[in-house]
mmCIF file of C-alpha atoms in Angstrom:
data_model
loop_
_atom_site.group_PDB
_atom_site.id
_atom_site.type_symbol
_atom_site.label_atom_id
_atom_site.label_comp_id
_atom_site.label_asym_id
_atom_site.label_seq_id
_atom_site.Cartn_x
_atom_site.Cartn_y
_atom_site.Cartn_z
ATOM 1 C CA UNK A 1 -2.803 -16.634 -37.350
ATOM 2 C CA UNK A 2 -1.761 -12.628 -38.209
ATOM 3 C CA UNK A 3 0.195 -11.599 -35.874
ATOM 4 C CA UNK A 4 -0.363 -7.880 -34.445
ATOM 5 C CA UNK A 5 1.784 -5.456 -34.362
ATOM 6 C CA UNK A 6 3.057 -5.678 -30.326
ATOM 7 C CA UNK A 7 4.277 -8.893 -31.000
ATOM 8 C CA UNK A 8 5.987 -8.425 -34.558
ATOM 9 C CA UNK A 9 7.731 -5.460 -32.820
ATOM 10 C CA UNK A 10 8.495 -8.236 -29.722
ATOM 11 C CA UNK A 11 11.870 -9.196 -31.320
ATOM 12 C CA UNK A 12 13.880 -5.798 -30.897
ATOM 13 C CA UNK A 13 17.198 -7.154 -33.393
ATOM 14 C CA UNK A 14 14.678 -6.802 -35.928
ATOM 15 C CA UNK A 15 13.291 -4.250 -38.061
ATOM 16 C CA UNK A 16 10.005 -2.738 -38.162
ATOM 17 C CA UNK A 17 8.500 -1.591 -41.567
ATOM 18 C CA UNK A 18 5.696 1.775 -41.673
ATOM 19 C CA UNK A 19 4.354 3.875 -44.727
ATOM 20 C CA UNK A 20 2.946 7.138 -43.583
ATOM 21 C CA UNK A 21 0.133 8.959 -44.659
ATOM 22 C CA UNK A 22 -2.710 11.386 -43.716
ATOM 23 C CA UNK A 23 -6.952 10.743 -44.236
ATOM 24 C CA UNK A 24 -8.540 12.106 -46.931
ATOM 25 C CA UNK A 25 -9.671 15.872 -46.745
ATOM 26 C CA UNK A 26 -13.177 15.777 -44.560
ATOM 27 C CA UNK A 27 -14.881 17.105 -47.298
ATOM 28 C CA UNK A 28 -14.160 13.745 -49.565
ATOM 29 C CA UNK A 29 -16.866 11.568 -49.858
ATOM 30 C CA UNK A 30 -17.192 7.363 -49.129
ATOM 31 C CA UNK A 31 -16.724 5.922 -52.126
ATOM 32 C CA UNK A 32 -13.591 8.746 -53.257
ATOM 33 C CA UNK A 33 -11.637 7.674 -49.840
ATOM 34 C CA UNK A 34 -12.230 3.806 -50.796
ATOM 35 C CA UNK A 35 -10.544 4.786 -54.041
ATOM 36 C CA UNK A 36 -7.879 6.569 -52.494
ATOM 37 C CA UNK A 37 -7.055 4.188 -50.236
ATOM 38 C CA UNK A 38 -6.935 1.993 -52.872
ATOM 39 C CA UNK A 39 -4.446 4.111 -55.062
ATOM 40 C CA UNK A 40 -2.241 4.385 -52.100
ATOM 41 C CA UNK A 41 -1.856 0.590 -51.481
ATOM 42 C CA UNK A 42 -1.696 0.210 -55.219
ATOM 43 C CA UNK A 43 1.637 1.627 -54.684
ATOM 44 C CA UNK A 44 2.854 -0.384 -51.573
ATOM 45 C CA UNK A 45 2.520 -3.923 -53.603
ATOM 46 C CA UNK A 46 5.669 -3.830 -54.575
ATOM 47 C CA UNK A 47 7.220 -3.255 -51.199
ATOM 48 C CA UNK A 48 7.407 -5.513 -47.578
ATOM 49 C CA UNK A 49 6.040 -3.500 -45.186
ATOM 50 C CA UNK A 50 4.746 -3.885 -41.261
ATOM 51 C CA UNK A 51 2.234 -1.282 -40.958
ATOM 52 C CA UNK A 52 0.752 2.124 -41.293
ATOM 53 C CA UNK A 53 0.744 4.898 -39.852
ATOM 54 C CA UNK A 54 -2.435 7.033 -40.226
ATOM 55 C CA UNK A 55 -1.847 10.719 -39.114
ATOM 56 C CA UNK A 56 -4.213 13.607 -37.097
ATOM 57 C CA UNK A 57 -4.155 16.698 -38.575
ATOM 58 C CA UNK A 58 -4.857 19.295 -36.976
ATOM 59 C CA UNK A 59 -4.575 23.483 -37.156
ATOM 60 C CA UNK A 60 -1.346 24.389 -35.668
ATOM 61 C CA UNK A 61 -1.404 28.056 -36.620
ATOM 62 C CA UNK A 62 -1.674 29.063 -32.850
ATOM 63 C CA UNK A 63 2.045 27.694 -32.756
ATOM 64 C CA UNK A 64 3.379 29.193 -35.197
ATOM 65 C CA UNK A 65 3.358 33.407 -36.516
ATOM 66 C CA UNK A 66 4.486 32.220 -39.842
ATOM 67 C CA UNK A 67 1.619 31.248 -42.644
ATOM 68 C CA UNK A 68 1.296 27.780 -43.316
ATOM 69 C CA UNK A 69 2.099 27.246 -46.522
ATOM 70 C CA UNK A 70 -0.158 24.869 -47.726
ATOM 71 C CA UNK A 71 -3.455 25.921 -46.163
ATOM 72 C CA UNK A 72 -5.095 23.753 -43.067
ATOM 73 C CA UNK A 73 -8.106 21.752 -44.154
ATOM 74 C CA UNK A 74 -9.240 19.172 -41.888
ATOM 75 C CA UNK A 75 -9.448 15.241 -42.567
ATOM 76 C CA UNK A 76 -11.338 11.843 -41.993
ATOM 77 C CA UNK A 77 -10.902 11.121 -38.609
ATOM 78 C CA UNK A 78 -8.479 9.138 -38.449
ATOM 79 C CA UNK A 79 -10.001 5.805 -36.230
ATOM 80 C CA UNK A 80 -12.457 5.132 -39.337
ATOM 81 C CA UNK A 81 -9.238 5.427 -42.231
ATOM 82 C CA UNK A 82 -7.112 3.143 -40.221
ATOM 83 C CA UNK A 83 -9.791 0.766 -39.959
ATOM 84 C CA UNK A 84 -10.337 1.131 -44.161
ATOM 85 C CA UNK A 85 -6.784 0.661 -44.550
ATOM 86 C CA UNK A 86 -6.930 -2.249 -42.058
ATOM 87 C CA UNK A 87 -9.406 -4.073 -44.132
ATOM 88 C CA UNK A 88 -8.130 -3.908 -47.055
ATOM 89 C CA UNK A 89 -4.431 -4.722 -46.305
ATOM 90 C CA UNK A 90 -4.809 -6.566 -43.572
ATOM 91 C CA UNK A 91 -1.362 -4.475 -42.273
ATOM 92 C CA UNK A 92 -1.759 -3.606 -38.807
ATOM 93 C CA UNK A 93 -2.029 0.284 -38.742
ATOM 94 C CA UNK A 94 -1.362 2.980 -36.189
ATOM 95 C CA UNK A 95 -4.121 6.009 -36.012
ATOM 96 C CA UNK A 96 -2.698 9.342 -34.440
ATOM 97 C CA UNK A 97 -4.974 10.779 -32.330
ATOM 98 C CA UNK A 98 -4.362 14.451 -31.022
ATOM 99 C CA UNK A 99 -6.333 15.084 -27.902
ATOM 100 C CA UNK A 100 -6.746 19.473 -28.588
ATOM 101 C CA UNK A 101 -10.239 20.304 -28.953
ATOM 102 C CA UNK A 102 -11.650 17.458 -26.576
ATOM 103 C CA UNK A 103 -12.786 17.019 -23.289
ATOM 104 C CA UNK A 104 -12.553 13.709 -20.962
ATOM 105 C CA UNK A 105 -15.923 12.521 -22.368
ATOM 106 C CA UNK A 106 -14.942 13.718 -26.058
ATOM 107 C CA UNK A 107 -11.553 11.650 -25.884
ATOM 108 C CA UNK A 108 -13.340 8.474 -24.044
ATOM 109 C CA UNK A 109 -16.290 8.414 -26.642
ATOM 110 C CA UNK A 110 -13.378 8.661 -29.287
ATOM 111 C CA UNK A 111 -11.232 5.241 -27.758
ATOM 112 C CA UNK A 112 -14.358 3.377 -27.471
ATOM 113 C CA UNK A 113 -15.723 4.569 -31.107
ATOM 114 C CA UNK A 114 -11.877 3.265 -32.464
ATOM 115 C CA UNK A 115 -11.757 0.031 -30.466
ATOM 116 C CA UNK A 116 -15.426 -1.861 -30.314
ATOM 117 C CA UNK A 117 -16.331 0.309 -33.972
ATOM 118 C CA UNK A 118 -12.956 0.838 -36.285
ATOM 119 C CA UNK A 119 -10.906 -1.860 -34.435
ATOM 120 C CA UNK A 120 -7.747 0.177 -33.345
ATOM 121 C CA UNK A 121 -5.544 -1.174 -31.810
ATOM 122 C CA UNK A 122 -2.506 0.738 -31.855
ATOM 123 C CA UNK A 123 -2.618 4.379 -31.198
ATOM 124 C CA UNK A 124 -0.047 7.365 -30.767
ATOM 125 C CA UNK A 125 -1.567 10.425 -28.485
ATOM 126 C CA UNK A 126 -0.375 13.695 -29.823
ATOM 127 C CA UNK A 127 -1.178 17.042 -27.263
ATOM 128 C CA UNK A 128 -2.485 20.142 -28.302
ATOM 129 C CA UNK A 129 -0.223 22.516 -30.399
ATOM 130 C CA UNK A 130 -0.315 25.370 -28.699
ATOM 131 C CA UNK A 131 -1.953 25.685 -25.395
ATOM 132 C CA UNK A 132 -4.145 28.763 -26.702
ATOM 133 C CA UNK A 133 -5.632 25.253 -28.056
ATOM 134 C CA UNK A 134 -9.472 26.240 -26.248
ATOM 135 C CA UNK A 135 -10.526 23.774 -24.079
ATOM 136 C CA UNK A 136 -7.661 20.946 -24.825
ATOM 137 C CA UNK A 137 -7.211 18.064 -22.966
ATOM 138 C CA UNK A 138 -4.039 17.794 -21.260
ATOM 139 C CA UNK A 139 -1.952 14.709 -22.637
ATOM 140 C CA UNK A 140 -1.212 14.044 -19.385
ATOM 141 C CA UNK A 141 -4.580 13.690 -18.158
ATOM 142 C CA UNK A 142 -5.104 11.533 -21.825
ATOM 143 C CA UNK A 143 -3.090 8.865 -20.705
ATOM 144 C CA UNK A 144 -4.573 8.749 -17.624
ATOM 145 C CA UNK A 145 -7.906 7.987 -19.207
ATOM 146 C CA UNK A 146 -6.273 5.699 -21.598
ATOM 147 C CA UNK A 147 -5.336 3.899 -18.568
ATOM 148 C CA UNK A 148 -8.031 3.518 -17.197
ATOM 149 C CA UNK A 149 -10.287 2.546 -20.544
ATOM 150 C CA UNK A 150 -12.211 -1.410 -20.179
ATOM 151 C CA UNK A 151 -9.642 -2.156 -23.299
ATOM 152 C CA UNK A 152 -5.849 -2.199 -23.748
ATOM 153 C CA UNK A 153 -3.914 -0.694 -26.621
ATOM 154 C CA UNK A 154 -1.056 -0.604 -27.770
ATOM 155 C CA UNK A 155 0.782 2.392 -26.934
ATOM 156 C CA UNK A 156 2.773 5.298 -28.889
ATOM 157 C CA UNK A 157 4.518 8.476 -28.056
ATOM 158 C CA UNK A 158 6.204 10.645 -30.408
ATOM 159 C CA UNK A 159 9.556 11.864 -30.037
ATOM 160 C CA UNK A 160 11.207 15.019 -31.607
ATOM 161 C CA UNK A 161 14.701 15.654 -31.563
ATOM 162 C CA UNK A 162 14.804 19.318 -31.970
ATOM 163 C CA UNK A 163 12.843 19.559 -28.383
ATOM 164 C CA UNK A 164 16.107 18.184 -27.436
ATOM 165 C CA UNK A 165 18.175 20.940 -29.224
ATOM 166 C CA UNK A 166 16.979 23.374 -27.309
ATOM 167 C CA UNK A 167 15.600 21.753 -24.229
ATOM 168 C CA UNK A 168 18.146 18.843 -23.523
ATOM 169 C CA UNK A 169 15.507 16.494 -21.798
ATOM 170 C CA UNK A 170 13.870 14.745 -24.306
ATOM 171 C CA UNK A 171 14.590 11.186 -23.757
ATOM 172 C CA UNK A 172 13.075 12.382 -19.664
ATOM 173 C CA UNK A 173 9.933 12.541 -21.560
ATOM 174 C CA UNK A 174 10.177 9.382 -23.728
ATOM 175 C CA UNK A 175 10.859 7.802 -19.999
ATOM 176 C CA UNK A 176 7.555 10.016 -18.376
ATOM 177 C CA UNK A 177 5.622 8.643 -21.918
ATOM 178 C CA UNK A 178 6.975 5.333 -20.427
ATOM 179 C CA UNK A 179 5.576 5.351 -17.361
ATOM 180 C CA UNK A 180 2.291 6.041 -18.869
ATOM 181 C CA UNK A 181 2.554 2.917 -21.542
ATOM 182 C CA UNK A 182 4.201 4.217 -24.019
ATOM 183 C CA UNK A 183 5.908 1.053 -25.597
ATOM 184 C CA UNK A 184 7.539 2.761 -28.779
ATOM 185 C CA UNK A 185 8.713 6.154 -30.002
ATOM 186 C CA UNK A 186 7.669 7.482 -33.827
ATOM 187 C CA UNK A 187 9.985 10.610 -34.346
ATOM 188 C CA UNK A 188 9.443 13.496 -36.498
ATOM 189 C CA UNK A 189 10.764 13.787 -40.434
ATOM 190 C CA UNK A 190 14.296 12.946 -39.409
ATOM 191 C CA UNK A 191 16.544 15.935 -41.964
ATOM 192 C CA UNK A 192 18.901 16.734 -38.766
ATOM 193 C CA UNK A 193 20.974 13.279 -38.239
ATOM 194 C CA UNK A 194 23.026 14.987 -35.375
ATOM 195 C CA UNK A 195 20.166 16.142 -33.618
ATOM 196 C CA UNK A 196 18.443 12.403 -33.541
ATOM 197 C CA UNK A 197 21.780 10.765 -31.905
ATOM 198 C CA UNK A 198 22.403 12.886 -29.661
ATOM 199 C CA UNK A 199 18.689 12.265 -28.163
ATOM 200 C CA UNK A 200 18.801 8.942 -28.726
ATOM 201 C CA UNK A 201 22.657 8.581 -26.940
ATOM 202 C CA UNK A 202 20.698 10.523 -24.247
ATOM 203 C CA UNK A 203 17.793 8.220 -23.735
ATOM 204 C CA UNK A 204 20.233 5.004 -23.999
ATOM 205 C CA UNK A 205 22.781 6.184 -21.411
ATOM 206 C CA UNK A 206 19.457 7.735 -19.007
ATOM 207 C CA UNK A 207 17.689 3.469 -19.650
ATOM 208 C CA UNK A 208 21.018 2.621 -18.504
ATOM 209 C CA UNK A 209 20.833 4.182 -15.298
ATOM 210 C CA UNK A 210 17.683 2.700 -14.604
ATOM 211 C CA UNK A 211 18.513 -0.474 -15.052
ATOM 212 C CA UNK A 212 15.492 -0.143 -17.960
ATOM 213 C CA UNK A 213 15.037 -1.524 -21.234
ATOM 214 C CA UNK A 214 14.959 1.077 -24.763
ATOM 215 C CA UNK A 215 11.410 0.844 -25.838
ATOM 216 C CA UNK A 216 11.451 0.412 -30.194
ATOM 217 C CA UNK A 217 12.361 4.070 -32.005
ATOM 218 C CA UNK A 218 10.485 4.381 -35.297
ATOM 219 C CA UNK A 219 12.544 6.718 -37.350
ATOM 220 C CA UNK A 220 10.386 8.887 -39.962
ATOM 221 C CA UNK A 221 11.808 9.677 -43.188
ATOM 222 C CA UNK A 222 10.666 12.077 -46.052
ATOM 223 C CA UNK A 223 11.318 13.381 -49.608
ATOM 224 C CA UNK A 224 11.591 17.316 -50.632
ATOM 225 C CA UNK A 225 11.511 17.854 -53.855
ATOM 226 C CA UNK A 226 10.380 21.493 -54.337
ATOM 227 C CA UNK A 227 11.041 24.797 -52.082
ATOM 228 C CA UNK A 228 7.751 24.748 -50.869
ATOM 229 C CA UNK A 229 7.561 21.766 -49.216
ATOM 230 C CA UNK A 230 10.870 22.592 -48.151
ATOM 231 C CA UNK A 231 8.700 25.842 -46.171
ATOM 232 C CA UNK A 232 6.364 22.901 -44.959
ATOM 233 C CA UNK A 233 9.344 20.881 -43.558
ATOM 234 C CA UNK A 234 10.239 23.802 -41.413
ATOM 235 C CA UNK A 235 7.132 25.465 -40.510
ATOM 236 C CA UNK A 236 6.742 22.148 -38.860
ATOM 237 C CA UNK A 237 9.032 22.767 -37.179
ATOM 238 C CA UNK A 238 11.682 20.028 -38.014
ATOM 239 C CA UNK A 239 15.337 20.709 -38.313
ATOM 240 C CA UNK A 240 16.838 21.720 -41.661
ATOM 241 C CA UNK A 241 20.382 22.229 -41.319
ATOM 242 C CA UNK A 242 20.702 25.476 -43.692
ATOM 243 C CA UNK A 243 23.891 23.741 -45.434
ATOM 244 C CA UNK A 244 21.590 20.181 -46.465
ATOM 245 C CA UNK A 245 18.882 22.702 -47.828
ATOM 246 C CA UNK A 246 20.414 24.427 -49.907
ATOM 247 C CA UNK A 247 22.066 21.012 -51.275
ATOM 248 C CA UNK A 248 18.968 20.199 -52.116
ATOM 249 C CA UNK A 249 17.238 23.466 -53.564
ATOM 250 C CA UNK A 250 21.008 24.188 -55.491
ATOM 251 C CA UNK A 251 20.920 20.401 -56.928
ATOM 252 C CA UNK A 252 19.816 19.413 -60.609
ATOM 253 C CA UNK A 253 17.177 16.590 -59.143
ATOM 254 C CA UNK A 254 16.122 18.324 -55.541
ATOM 255 C CA UNK A 255 13.823 15.536 -54.951
ATOM 256 C CA UNK A 256 16.889 12.689 -55.697
ATOM 257 C CA UNK A 257 19.462 14.829 -53.757
ATOM 258 C CA UNK A 258 17.050 14.851 -50.967
ATOM 259 C CA UNK A 259 16.677 10.641 -50.477
ATOM 260 C CA UNK A 260 20.635 10.956 -50.829
ATOM 261 C CA UNK A 261 20.132 12.935 -47.576
ATOM 262 C CA UNK A 262 18.121 11.163 -46.123
ATOM 263 C CA UNK A 263 19.831 7.943 -46.648
ATOM 264 C CA UNK A 264 22.863 9.341 -45.806
ATOM 265 C CA UNK A 265 21.306 10.468 -42.715
ATOM 266 C CA UNK A 266 20.638 6.852 -41.804
ATOM 267 C CA UNK A 267 23.762 6.133 -41.973
ATOM 268 C CA UNK A 268 25.018 7.885 -39.634
ATOM 269 C CA UNK A 269 22.132 7.318 -37.161
ATOM 270 C CA UNK A 270 22.529 3.629 -37.504
ATOM 271 C CA UNK A 271 26.296 3.892 -37.632
ATOM 272 C CA UNK A 272 26.350 5.471 -33.952
ATOM 273 C CA UNK A 273 22.813 4.110 -32.244
ATOM 274 C CA UNK A 274 23.148 0.555 -33.471
ATOM 275 C CA UNK A 275 26.050 0.202 -30.826
ATOM 276 C CA UNK A 276 23.648 1.472 -27.911
ATOM 277 C CA UNK A 277 21.177 -1.582 -28.802
ATOM 278 C CA UNK A 278 17.772 0.668 -28.889
ATOM 279 C CA UNK A 279 15.186 -1.225 -31.251
ATOM 280 C CA UNK A 280 14.770 0.762 -34.349
ATOM 281 C CA UNK A 281 12.285 0.969 -37.178
ATOM 282 C CA UNK A 282 11.654 3.502 -39.580
ATOM 283 C CA UNK A 283 9.220 5.093 -40.888
ATOM 284 C CA UNK A 284 8.662 6.786 -44.277
ATOM 285 C CA UNK A 285 5.903 9.179 -45.159
ATOM 286 C CA UNK A 286 5.371 11.945 -48.567
ATOM 287 C CA UNK A 287 4.141 15.432 -46.598
ATOM 288 C CA UNK A 288 2.302 16.728 -50.168
ATOM 289 C CA UNK A 289 0.135 14.823 -52.293
ATOM 290 C CA UNK A 290 1.914 15.063 -55.070
ATOM 291 C CA UNK A 291 2.759 12.646 -56.917
ATOM 292 C CA UNK A 292 6.059 12.723 -57.748
ATOM 293 C CA UNK A 293 6.875 13.087 -53.672
ATOM 294 C CA UNK A 294 4.719 10.453 -53.225
ATOM 295 C CA UNK A 295 6.594 7.451 -55.442
ATOM 296 C CA UNK A 296 9.868 9.275 -53.942
ATOM 297 C CA UNK A 297 8.627 7.969 -50.897
ATOM 298 C CA UNK A 298 8.941 4.376 -51.903
ATOM 299 C CA UNK A 299 11.914 4.373 -53.723
ATOM 300 C CA UNK A 300 13.292 6.231 -50.754
ATOM 301 C CA UNK A 301 11.288 2.906 -48.709
ATOM 302 C CA UNK A 302 13.188 0.764 -49.871
ATOM 303 C CA UNK A 303 16.206 1.709 -50.128
ATOM 304 C CA UNK A 304 15.846 2.333 -46.340
ATOM 305 C CA UNK A 305 14.682 -0.224 -45.098
ATOM 306 C CA UNK A 306 17.690 -2.292 -46.751
ATOM 307 C CA UNK A 307 20.259 0.106 -45.864
ATOM 308 C CA UNK A 308 18.778 -0.532 -41.936
ATOM 309 C CA UNK A 309 18.243 -4.179 -42.519
ATOM 310 C CA UNK A 310 21.628 -5.027 -43.072
ATOM 311 C CA UNK A 311 22.851 -2.566 -40.845
ATOM 312 C CA UNK A 312 20.721 -4.657 -37.959
ATOM 313 C CA UNK A 313 22.121 -7.494 -39.202
ATOM 314 C CA UNK A 314 25.639 -6.800 -39.491
ATOM 315 C CA UNK A 315 24.735 -6.119 -35.941
ATOM 316 C CA UNK A 316 23.500 -9.770 -35.114
ATOM 317 C CA UNK A 317 27.075 -11.163 -36.226
ATOM 318 C CA UNK A 318 29.350 -8.893 -34.915
ATOM 319 C CA UNK A 319 27.022 -9.921 -31.668
ATOM 320 C CA UNK A 320 27.375 -13.521 -32.250
ATOM 321 C CA UNK A 321 31.439 -13.495 -33.389
ATOM 322 C CA UNK A 322 31.971 -12.201 -30.147
ATOM 323 C CA UNK A 323 29.668 -14.321 -27.818
ATOM 324 C CA UNK A 324 31.523 -17.172 -28.949
#
């Protein structure tokens, strides 16, 4: 019998590993959607991973005045694509769902469709990108409706280190999400290691103060091979230190340099965070559909997974020696 994602995640000494992707554009016919899924899974044949993450892409132009570097185009439903990838891969799939533009009835209908028709079991809810989005369900109301739903999803939340940089309260938000049923958190793409370390350190300290076991944190990393991709990363609200931007863009091979940056950032985070006993995970995504960046994300996955596995194994050995 295959383990559910919740069962796989229950061993807090073990890392848990994902590939993040987006559904095809809404005007893609179903046969082509199926082919796109097959091509993705063929690329993943050579790696060992625990599951996939399907994002729910929304038009976030209301959030920021700067034009979107890549034009927005609606995609197929995240729950429908999650079902397809689950059927083809046999792996658990986390479906993101934005509540932007939904009312209570629409959200309830989506939940039932996701559970009964799409067999979605693993879910991350995302709030509206802006208060300007008309008739959007507040995220707390969505959590309330989810709690009242007849079925129990394995629920996660989003962790945003950039918010912690400015407001210093993301750790409190994470604890608040746990009271709504969130059992794990997935970060935005990490390009500022210190911001992530600060957020997770505050979270671990707050958990200790409240005598709560920390939830699993899944760290997201994404390669960057061009000025345009970097512009998009910044547009999404990801904090990229100026020195990091210059290092990547001035390199002979920016894509390779971004992999080295991501590897270095993960090493810094692991050194700071593993002693805090927060269960960890990894999510590697490609923010564009460029073949070179997709291929680079697979190579980066191998490197970062090996790095996290080694660090977690070393920590277990150290704990074993200390407890002898």
